[in-house]
Short mmCIF file of C-alpha atoms in Angstrom, two decimals:
data_model
loop_
_atom_site.label_atom_id
_atom_site.label_comp_id
_atom_site.label_asym_id
_atom_site.label_seq_id
_atom_site.Cartn_x
_atom_site.Cartn_y
_atom_site.Cartn_z
CA MET A 18 -0.01 -0.01 -0.04
CA MET A 19 1.27 3.49 -0.80
CA THR A 20 2.15 5.65 2.23
CA GLU A 21 2.04 9.30 2.74
CA ALA A 22 5.57 9.36 2.34
CA ASP A 23 5.15 8.31 -1.37
CA HIS A 24 2.97 11.31 -2.03
CA ASN A 25 6.09 13.80 -2.36
CA GLN A 26 5.52 17.39 -2.95
CA TYR A 27 5.20 18.55 -6.53
CA SER A 28 8.43 19.61 -8.03
CA ASP A 29 9.46 21.73 -11.22
CA HIS A 30 12.29 19.73 -12.32
CA VAL A 31 12.30 17.61 -15.29
CA GLY A 32 13.23 14.58 -13.19
CA ASP A 33 16.10 12.34 -12.36
CA ARG A 34 16.98 11.04 -15.89
CA ARG A 35 18.79 8.07 -14.55
CA LYS A 36 15.42 6.37 -14.13
CA PRO A 37 12.45 6.15 -16.52
CA ARG A 38 9.28 8.27 -15.67
CA ALA A 39 5.59 7.40 -16.08
CA ALA A 40 2.59 9.64 -16.33
CA PHE A 41 -0.39 7.96 -14.56
CA PHE A 42 -3.64 9.54 -15.43
CA GLY A 43 -6.11 8.33 -12.77
CA TYR A 44 -9.05 9.70 -10.85
CA SER A 45 -10.43 9.73 -7.27
CA TRP A 46 -13.92 10.27 -6.10
CA SER A 47 -12.97 9.93 -2.45
CA THR A 48 -12.85 13.00 -0.17
CA ASN A 49 -9.16 12.42 0.57
CA PHE A 50 -8.38 12.03 -3.14
CA HIS A 51 -6.58 8.79 -2.90
CA VAL A 52 -7.03 6.58 -5.94
CA ASP A 53 -8.95 3.24 -5.48
CA GLY A 54 -7.16 0.07 -4.55
CA TYR A 55 -7.02 -1.17 -8.12
CA MET A 56 -5.25 1.76 -9.45
CA GLU A 57 -3.12 1.80 -6.42
CA GLN A 58 -1.86 -1.56 -7.08
CA HIS A 59 -0.87 -0.63 -10.72
CA ILE A 60 0.97 2.52 -9.47
CA GLU A 61 2.87 0.32 -6.65
CA ASN A 62 4.03 -2.15 -9.24
CA ILE A 63 5.30 0.66 -11.49
CA LEU A 64 7.15 2.12 -8.60
CA SER A 65 8.55 -1.27 -7.83
CA LEU A 66 10.20 -1.19 -11.18
CA ASN A 67 12.16 1.78 -10.07
CA ILE A 68 10.17 4.06 -12.43
CA ASP A 69 9.15 7.52 -11.11
CA VAL A 70 5.41 8.21 -11.45
CA ASP A 71 3.65 11.44 -11.70
CA LEU A 72 0.01 10.76 -10.72
CA TYR A 73 -2.77 13.20 -12.31
CA LEU A 74 -6.25 12.99 -10.95
CA GLY A 75 -8.36 13.57 -14.18
CA ASN A 76 -11.59 14.61 -12.50
CA HIS A 77 -9.73 17.68 -11.05
CA PHE A 78 -9.08 18.81 -14.53
CA ALA A 79 -12.64 18.35 -15.90
CA GLU A 80 -15.57 20.71 -15.70
CA ARG A 81 -19.07 19.01 -15.52
CA ARG A 82 -20.02 15.91 -13.66
CA GLY A 83 -16.22 15.40 -12.92
CA VAL A 84 -15.76 13.81 -16.33
CA VAL A 85 -16.95 16.07 -19.08
CA GLY A 86 -15.23 19.37 -20.38
CA THR A 87 -12.12 21.01 -19.17
CA ALA A 88 -12.25 22.98 -15.95
CA PRO A 89 -12.09 26.64 -16.65
CA VAL A 90 -8.99 27.35 -14.57
CA ILE A 91 -7.15 24.74 -16.83
CA SER A 92 -5.47 25.72 -20.10
CA PRO A 93 -4.97 22.58 -22.21
CA ALA A 94 -2.12 24.32 -23.96
CA ARG A 95 -0.25 24.97 -20.91
CA LEU A 96 -1.00 21.60 -19.53
CA ALA A 97 0.40 20.21 -22.77
CA THR A 98 3.49 22.30 -22.32
CA HIS A 99 3.91 20.95 -18.77
CA VAL A 100 3.56 17.49 -19.94
CA GLU A 101 6.04 17.93 -22.84
CA SER A 102 8.69 19.35 -20.53
CA GLN A 103 8.46 16.21 -18.21
CA ARG A 104 9.54 13.96 -21.06
CA TYR A 105 7.63 10.88 -19.87
CA ASP A 106 8.74 7.51 -20.99
CA PHE A 107 5.25 5.80 -20.36
CA ALA A 108 1.84 7.05 -19.94
CA ILE A 109 -1.14 4.98 -18.55
CA SER A 110 -4.67 6.39 -18.32
CA PHE A 111 -7.71 4.91 -16.66
CA ASN A 112 -11.01 5.50 -18.44
CA ASN A 113 -9.43 8.16 -20.89
CA SER A 114 -8.48 10.39 -17.75
CA MET A 115 -6.38 13.37 -18.96
CA LEU A 116 -6.51 12.35 -22.63
CA MET A 117 -6.92 15.75 -24.24
CA PRO A 118 -5.78 16.31 -27.86
CA LYS A 119 -3.02 18.71 -26.88
CA VAL A 120 -1.86 16.38 -24.01
CA VAL A 121 -1.63 13.33 -26.09
CA GLU A 122 0.31 15.18 -28.85
CA ALA A 123 2.78 16.36 -26.11
CA LEU A 124 3.67 12.77 -25.03
CA ASN A 125 6.65 11.03 -26.35
CA CYS A 126 4.98 7.68 -26.05
CA TYR A 127 1.59 6.09 -26.51
CA PRO A 128 -0.84 6.72 -23.78
CA VAL A 129 -2.61 3.45 -22.88
CA SER A 130 -6.07 3.97 -21.84
CA VAL A 131 -7.30 1.15 -19.49
CA ILE A 132 -11.13 1.22 -19.94
CA VAL A 133 -12.90 -0.14 -16.88
CA ASP A 134 -16.40 1.35 -17.30
CA SER A 135 -19.03 1.97 -20.00
CA GLU A 136 -19.05 4.86 -22.60
CA GLN A 137 -21.04 7.38 -20.39
CA HIS A 138 -18.55 7.05 -17.40
CA LEU A 139 -15.44 7.80 -19.73
CA PHE A 140 -13.60 11.16 -19.52
CA ASP A 141 -14.64 13.42 -22.32
CA TYR A 142 -12.78 16.69 -22.25
CA CYS A 143 -13.90 17.90 -25.62
CA ASP A 144 -17.55 17.30 -24.85
CA ARG A 145 -18.13 14.98 -27.86
CA GLY A 146 -18.86 11.64 -26.16
CA GLY A 147 -16.98 9.19 -24.31
CA PHE A 148 -15.51 7.58 -27.27
CA SER A 149 -14.06 10.88 -28.70
CA ALA A 150 -10.60 10.01 -27.25
CA PHE A 151 -10.31 6.86 -29.23
CA GLU A 152 -9.89 9.04 -32.30
CA LEU A 153 -6.52 10.23 -30.73
CA ASP A 154 -3.18 8.37 -31.26
CA ILE A 155 -3.53 6.19 -28.16
CA LYS A 156 -3.67 2.49 -27.33
CA ILE A 157 -6.86 1.19 -25.89
CA ALA A 158 -6.83 -1.54 -23.37
CA PRO A 159 -10.27 -2.47 -21.95
CA ILE A 160 -10.59 -4.98 -19.27
CA TYR A 161 -14.09 -6.23 -21.08
CA ARG A 162 -14.43 -7.54 -24.44
CA SER A 163 -17.74 -6.22 -25.48
CA LEU A 164 -16.02 -2.59 -25.88
CA GLU A 165 -14.66 -4.05 -29.16
CA GLN A 166 -18.18 -4.28 -30.58
CA ASP A 167 -18.96 -0.72 -29.67
CA ILE A 168 -15.77 0.68 -31.09
CA ALA A 169 -16.51 -1.33 -34.23
CA THR A 170 -19.80 0.45 -34.53
CA LYS A 171 -18.83 3.98 -33.61
CA CYS A 172 -15.10 4.39 -34.53
CA PRO A 173 -13.93 1.30 -36.43
CA HIS A 174 -10.48 2.89 -37.46
CA ALA A 175 -9.53 2.58 -33.79
CA LEU A 176 -9.66 -1.29 -33.66
CA GLU A 177 -6.13 -1.59 -34.78
CA ARG A 178 -5.13 0.28 -31.46
CA TYR A 179 -7.25 -1.98 -29.50
CA HIS A 180 -5.80 -4.61 -26.98
CA PHE A 181 -8.11 -6.55 -24.73
CA LEU A 182 -6.46 -7.30 -21.40
CA PRO A 183 -8.36 -8.93 -18.45
CA PRO A 184 -8.09 -7.52 -14.92
CA ALA A 185 -5.23 -8.49 -12.64
CA THR A 186 -5.06 -9.43 -8.80
CA ASP A 187 -2.70 -10.58 -6.26
CA ILE A 188 -2.48 -14.10 -7.55
CA ASP A 189 -0.80 -15.13 -4.19
CA GLY A 190 -3.22 -13.62 -1.94
CA TRP A 191 -4.67 -16.93 -0.75
CA ARG A 192 -1.09 -17.68 0.67
CA ARG A 193 -1.16 -14.98 3.33
CA PRO A 194 -3.53 -15.22 6.10
CA PRO A 195 -5.60 -12.07 7.03
CA THR A 196 -3.76 -9.29 9.03
CA GLY A 197 -5.12 -7.26 11.71
CA ASP A 198 -5.42 -7.34 15.54
CA ALA A 199 -8.61 -9.22 15.58
CA VAL A 200 -9.56 -11.06 12.48
CA VAL A 201 -13.19 -11.98 12.65
CA TRP A 202 -14.36 -15.02 10.48
CA ARG A 203 -17.39 -14.56 8.51
CA ASN A 204 -19.86 -17.01 6.63
CA ILE A 205 -20.40 -14.45 3.87
CA SER A 206 -18.71 -11.34 2.99
CA TRP A 207 -19.74 -8.60 0.51
CA ILE A 208 -17.78 -5.48 -0.26
CA ALA A 209 -20.64 -3.39 -2.02
CA SER A 210 -21.35 0.20 -2.52
CA LEU A 211 -25.09 1.60 -2.64
CA VAL A 212 -24.36 3.71 -5.69
CA GLY A 213 -25.46 7.24 -6.44
CA ASP A 214 -24.93 10.96 -5.80
CA HIS A 215 -26.72 14.14 -5.24
CA PHE A 216 -27.95 13.88 -8.83
CA LEU A 217 -29.70 10.49 -8.09
CA ASP A 218 -31.22 12.23 -4.89
CA GLN A 219 -32.26 15.06 -7.22
CA LEU A 220 -33.93 12.51 -9.62
CA ILE A 221 -35.82 10.79 -6.77
CA ASP A 222 -37.06 13.97 -5.28
CA PHE A 223 -38.27 15.38 -8.73
CA VAL A 224 -40.36 12.22 -9.37
CA ALA A 225 -41.86 12.54 -5.86
CA ARG A 226 -42.86 16.06 -6.57
CA HIS A 227 -43.98 15.25 -10.11
CA PRO A 228 -45.77 11.90 -9.91
CA PHE A 229 -46.87 12.13 -13.45
CA PHE A 230 -43.28 11.00 -14.54
CA GLY A 231 -43.30 8.10 -12.15
CA GLY A 232 -44.92 5.73 -14.76
CA ILE A 233 -42.32 6.15 -17.42
CA MET A 234 -39.52 5.97 -14.93
CA ARG A 235 -40.94 2.52 -13.90
CA GLU A 236 -41.02 1.45 -17.45
CA CYS A 237 -37.37 2.54 -18.02
CA LEU A 238 -36.19 0.83 -14.82
CA ASN A 239 -37.96 -2.43 -16.18
CA ARG A 240 -36.08 -2.05 -19.46
CA ILE A 241 -32.88 -1.56 -17.81
CA SER A 242 -33.53 -4.59 -15.39
CA SER A 243 -33.99 -6.67 -18.57
CA VAL A 244 -31.26 -5.64 -20.96
CA GLY A 245 -29.10 -3.20 -18.79
CA TYR A 246 -29.65 -0.25 -21.08
CA LEU A 247 -32.51 1.95 -22.44
CA HIS A 248 -31.69 1.36 -26.16
CA ASP A 249 -34.88 2.20 -28.28
CA TYR A 250 -36.42 3.85 -25.25
CA LYS A 251 -34.11 6.88 -25.90
CA GLN A 252 -36.31 7.83 -28.69
CA ARG A 253 -39.63 7.63 -26.86
CA ARG A 254 -41.43 11.03 -26.58
CA GLU A 255 -42.37 10.44 -22.81
CA VAL A 256 -38.79 9.65 -21.97
CA LEU A 257 -37.43 12.87 -23.84
CA ASP A 258 -40.10 14.90 -22.04
CA PHE A 259 -38.88 13.48 -18.75
CA CYS A 260 -35.33 14.44 -19.64
CA ALA A 261 -36.22 17.87 -20.80
CA SER A 262 -38.14 18.51 -17.54
CA LEU A 263 -35.06 17.43 -15.50
CA GLY A 264 -32.68 19.50 -17.63
CA TRP A 265 -30.71 16.21 -18.21
CA GLU A 266 -29.18 14.65 -21.31
CA ILE A 267 -30.73 11.21 -22.06
CA ASP A 268 -27.42 9.35 -21.43
CA PHE A 269 -27.21 11.07 -18.01
CA LEU A 270 -30.58 9.96 -17.05
CA GLU A 271 -29.71 6.37 -18.11
CA ILE A 272 -26.67 6.35 -15.84
CA HIS A 273 -28.72 7.16 -12.86
CA LEU A 274 -31.58 4.79 -13.67
CA GLN A 275 -28.91 2.00 -13.83
CA ASN A 276 -27.74 2.97 -10.47
CA ILE A 277 -31.20 2.64 -9.07
CA VAL A 278 -31.61 -0.86 -10.61
CA THR A 279 -28.24 -1.73 -9.27
CA ASN A 280 -29.28 -0.48 -5.67
CA LEU A 281 -32.54 -2.50 -5.96
CA GLU A 282 -30.63 -5.59 -6.75
CA ARG A 283 -28.06 -5.28 -4.22
CA THR A 284 -30.70 -4.47 -1.58
CA ALA A 285 -32.43 -7.81 -2.48
CA ILE A 286 -29.31 -9.64 -2.11
CA VAL A 287 -28.84 -8.33 1.47
CA GLU A 288 -32.40 -9.30 2.38
CA GLU A 289 -31.75 -12.91 0.98
CA LEU A 290 -28.34 -13.41 2.79
CA SER A 291 -28.59 -11.44 6.04
CA HIS A 292 -29.90 -14.30 8.16
CA ARG A 293 -27.04 -16.52 6.90
CA GLY A 294 -24.31 -14.50 8.53
CA LEU A 295 -23.71 -11.86 5.82
CA ALA A 296 -21.07 -9.07 6.66
CA LEU A 297 -21.89 -6.16 4.20
CA TYR A 298 -18.83 -3.88 4.16
CA GLY A 299 -20.64 -0.83 2.48
CA ASN A 300 -20.21 2.79 1.84
CA ASP A 301 -22.05 5.57 3.75
CA ARG A 302 -25.10 5.84 1.38
CA TRP A 303 -26.16 2.40 2.97
CA ASN A 304 -26.66 4.36 6.24
CA MET A 305 -29.84 5.79 4.74
CA LEU A 306 -31.35 2.22 4.69
CA ILE A 307 -30.47 1.20 8.10
CA PRO A 308 -33.43 2.76 9.74
CA LYS A 309 -35.86 1.41 7.08
CA ASN A 310 -34.51 -2.08 6.35
CA ARG A 311 -33.93 -4.73 9.00
CA ALA A 312 -31.59 -6.89 6.89
CA THR A 313 -29.36 -3.90 6.04
CA ALA A 314 -29.22 -3.04 9.90
CA GLN A 315 -28.18 -6.60 10.55
CA SER A 316 -25.55 -6.84 7.97
CA PHE A 317 -23.84 -3.52 7.58
CA MET A 318 -20.53 -2.93 8.46
CA SER A 319 -18.65 0.29 7.48
CA GLY A 320 -16.22 -0.25 4.60
CA ARG A 321 -14.29 2.95 5.28
CA THR A 322 -11.18 1.07 6.44
CA ILE A 323 -11.26 -1.04 3.38
CA SER A 324 -9.52 1.29 0.79
CA SER A 325 -6.40 -0.73 -0.14
CA HIS A 326 -6.32 -3.90 -2.20
CA ARG A 327 -4.61 -5.76 0.68
CA ALA A 328 -7.50 -4.81 2.99
CA GLN A 329 -10.02 -6.07 0.55
CA MET A 330 -7.99 -9.40 0.24
CA ASP A 331 -8.01 -9.63 4.10
CA VAL A 332 -11.83 -9.62 3.99
CA TYR A 333 -12.04 -12.39 1.38
CA ASN A 334 -9.32 -14.51 3.19
CA ALA A 335 -11.55 -14.46 6.36
CA SER A 336 -14.84 -15.34 4.66
CA ARG A 337 -16.02 -18.81 3.58
CA LEU A 338 -18.10 -17.20 0.65
CA SER A 339 -17.83 -13.84 -1.02
CA ILE A 340 -20.43 -12.31 -3.29
CA ASN A 341 -20.15 -10.47 -6.78
CA MET A 342 -23.02 -8.50 -8.06
CA PRO A 343 -21.95 -6.45 -11.09
CA GLN A 344 -23.70 -3.06 -11.77
CA ALA A 345 -26.48 -2.92 -14.45
CA GLN A 346 -24.13 -1.51 -16.95
CA ALA A 347 -21.21 -3.76 -16.65
CA LYS A 348 -22.18 -5.62 -19.70
CA THR A 349 -20.25 -8.83 -20.22
CA GLY A 350 -17.07 -7.70 -18.16
CA MET A 351 -15.35 -9.74 -15.54
CA GLN A 352 -15.07 -7.22 -12.64
CA TYR A 353 -11.77 -7.06 -10.38
CA ARG A 354 -13.69 -8.72 -7.54
CA ILE A 355 -14.15 -11.97 -9.43
CA LEU A 356 -10.38 -12.47 -9.81
CA ASP A 357 -9.69 -11.34 -6.26
CA VAL A 358 -11.94 -13.72 -4.60
CA MET A 359 -10.70 -16.55 -6.93
CA ALA A 360 -7.06 -15.73 -5.63
CA SER A 361 -8.38 -15.77 -1.88
CA ARG A 362 -9.43 -18.44 0.46
CA SER A 363 -13.06 -17.57 -0.05
CA LEU A 364 -15.54 -19.20 -2.56
CA LEU A 365 -16.89 -16.74 -5.10
CA LEU A 366 -20.66 -16.83 -5.89
CA THR A 367 -21.24 -14.40 -9.05
CA LYS A 368 -24.38 -13.66 -10.88
CA HIS A 369 -24.68 -15.30 -14.38
CA ILE A 370 -24.09 -12.83 -17.33
CA ASP A 371 -24.82 -13.99 -20.71
CA GLU A 372 -21.78 -14.37 -22.97
CA SER A 373 -19.56 -13.28 -19.99
CA ASP A 374 -15.94 -12.71 -20.30
CA ILE A 375 -15.33 -15.34 -17.51
CA ASP A 376 -16.03 -17.92 -20.22
CA ALA A 377 -13.78 -16.44 -22.81
CA VAL A 378 -10.85 -15.63 -20.44
CA PHE A 379 -10.92 -19.08 -18.71
CA GLU A 380 -11.66 -20.85 -21.99
CA GLY A 381 -14.86 -22.67 -20.59
CA LYS A 382 -13.04 -23.86 -17.53
CA PHE A 383 -14.60 -21.72 -14.94
CA PRO A 384 -15.46 -24.20 -12.17
CA LEU A 385 -18.13 -22.34 -10.20
CA PRO A 386 -21.85 -22.13 -10.46
CA ARG A 387 -23.41 -18.86 -11.16
CA PHE A 388 -26.68 -17.58 -9.95
CA ARG A 389 -29.43 -15.95 -11.85
CA THR A 390 -31.84 -14.82 -9.08
CA THR A 391 -31.34 -13.84 -5.48
CA ALA A 392 -33.31 -16.99 -4.40
CA GLU A 393 -30.83 -19.14 -6.27
CA LEU A 394 -28.06 -17.28 -4.51
CA GLY A 395 -29.45 -18.18 -1.23
CA LYS A 396 -29.66 -21.92 -2.26
CA PHE A 397 -26.03 -21.88 -3.41
CA ALA A 398 -25.01 -20.24 -0.05
CA ASP A 399 -26.77 -22.86 1.91
CA HIS A 400 -25.12 -25.69 -0.08
CA TYR A 401 -21.61 -24.59 0.29
CA LEU A 402 -21.87 -23.49 4.03
CA ALA A 403 -23.03 -27.01 4.76
CA ARG A 404 -20.27 -28.69 2.60
CA GLU A 405 -16.84 -27.36 3.62
CA ASP A 406 -14.90 -30.13 1.78
CA GLU A 407 -16.69 -29.23 -1.51
CA ARG A 408 -16.11 -25.49 -0.98
CA GLN A 409 -12.43 -25.96 -0.36
CA THR A 410 -12.11 -28.13 -3.64
CA LEU A 411 -13.59 -25.39 -5.62
CA VAL A 412 -11.48 -22.70 -4.02
CA LYS A 413 -8.24 -24.76 -4.94
CA ALA A 414 -9.53 -24.98 -8.47
CA CYS A 415 -9.73 -21.21 -8.61
CA HIS A 416 -6.31 -20.96 -7.38
CA GLU A 417 -5.11 -23.08 -10.15
CA LEU A 418 -6.71 -20.95 -12.85
CA VAL A 419 -5.52 -17.47 -11.49
CA GLY A 420 -1.82 -17.87 -12.54
CA PRO A 421 0.99 -15.41 -13.51
CA SER A 422 -0.66 -13.94 -16.48
CA PHE A 423 -3.26 -12.47 -14.14
CA SER A 424 -0.63 -10.82 -11.68
CA PHE A 425 -0.50 -7.11 -11.38
CA GLN A 426 3.07 -7.11 -12.36
CA GLU A 427 2.37 -8.98 -15.47
CA ARG A 428 -0.39 -6.62 -16.36
CA VAL A 429 1.74 -3.44 -15.66
CA THR A 430 4.37 -4.87 -17.98
CA ASP A 431 1.79 -5.29 -20.72
CA TYR A 432 0.90 -1.60 -20.41
CA LEU A 433 4.28 -0.39 -20.33
CA ASN A 434 5.25 -2.42 -23.51
CA LEU A 435 2.16 -0.91 -25.15
CA SER A 436 3.04 2.54 -24.20
CA ASN A 437 6.68 2.50 -25.21
CA ALA A 438 8.23 -1.00 -26.10
CA ALA A 439 11.70 0.31 -26.58
CA ALA A 440 11.84 1.95 -23.00
CA ALA A 441 10.05 -1.22 -21.43
CA ALA A 442 12.56 -3.62 -23.08
CA PRO A 443 15.35 -3.30 -20.52
CA LEU A 444 12.87 -3.69 -17.63
CA SER A 445 12.83 -7.13 -16.00
CA ARG A 446 9.52 -8.82 -15.15
CA GLY A 447 9.57 -8.09 -11.49
CA VAL A 448 11.75 -6.10 -9.00
CA PRO A 449 14.84 -4.82 -10.80
CA GLU A 450 18.21 -6.44 -9.87
CA GLY A 451 19.74 -4.55 -7.09
CA GLY A 452 16.25 -3.14 -5.82
CA GLY A 453 15.35 0.40 -6.01
CA ARG A 454 11.99 2.06 -5.96
CA GLY A 455 10.50 4.84 -8.03
CA ARG A 456 9.25 8.23 -6.48
CA LEU A 457 5.70 9.24 -6.63
CA ASP A 458 4.48 12.80 -7.17
CA LYS A 459 0.69 13.55 -6.87
CA ILE A 460 0.08 16.44 -9.25
CA GLU A 461 -3.28 18.13 -8.33
CA TRP A 462 -4.72 21.01 -10.40
CA GLN A 463 -3.86 23.41 -7.69
CA ARG A 464 -0.24 22.55 -7.97
CA PHE A 465 -0.46 22.80 -11.75
CA THR A 466 -1.90 26.11 -11.81
CA ASN A 467 0.53 27.48 -9.33
CA TRP A 468 3.21 25.99 -11.67
CA THR A 469 1.97 27.71 -14.77
CA GLY A 470 1.39 30.97 -12.76
CA ARG A 471 5.01 30.99 -11.94
CA ARG A 472 5.88 30.80 -15.71
#
């Protein structure tokens, strides 16, 4: 886990040219502006290769909704001048973070965009849609295969720069027992957020004040529950009137309706599993349900302390069963959690998704049953909680599948090679001989504006 010491003060110098340097274009929605555990592991593994890393939080440089447009205080031209002056050897972006045309042109390497979300969640600094960055000279590295179909439809010329790479994990996680002063063993664990923000609250309040729109919202929710997206519903006059009354774009409404469907499904799972010993490690939005929902009150445990990947693995390693329930818009993707639990002492119970990447990535050898309904999930939980030998046999089968090709170090090496094969060639696959560790600088927009102001 990265420490505060890793977050060094921003400096003006080009950098120590004895070591390679990487720009990491991430994002953070947390109040302390720390990246999530998955991005943190990628940064940690880059640092372990004795590569210096500059971390940019893309949402600080955007204007609307955190992912659209450029913030008024940011000059893309000056940002490009700064990036060019740093002479980065590598550049890795998550969800097109910081991939503005001028910034891409200023780099001496290919930025590799790791796509982990659907189009509406991608950074779009030009306000032309989430796929607009795919028109730039970048490498596209999604963790889900169905993005290829979307690119083929909307920007087929970008397919030559498309490289599907599945998620990664700590492949030896099961070898380490949980840490902490008092490890509590659980029957079932679930690290799950109740998704949403003030925009979702605004939507719910609007419909409460204008019940006329309640019927069309329910139809839209049913559509998303069925296929994950609104699709042809986006052309319906009632839906367009709904959006106009809200002052929202149709895609923005779709995102928040998907969040409602996700929350309904997640609440149903809590109600199904709470009496079986579920420990729900959730975010603060679950607090709103505690006074209203007995199952949530019985199961909820604050997930505030589970910010690092190691902390997540500790939870899985202290649980007999662990749940995965993807968001409504996840399509066929294989979430990080699937590999994390497979690399732990816990048995994974995940929802069935048609044409899932699970089957393609593991070539049909995935050994675990997948539930289709919450009732079926409950039956699976009862079955494996009563059959420890069978549970352990399946856990070991998962360990055999999650090999070196799924390690964070392997995936980081893949990204570095895509970004700059020549600069990546001297790097060994693992910690360099003789040790050494890169330095991390977090470059927030305030520091950048101060930097440009001094020039």
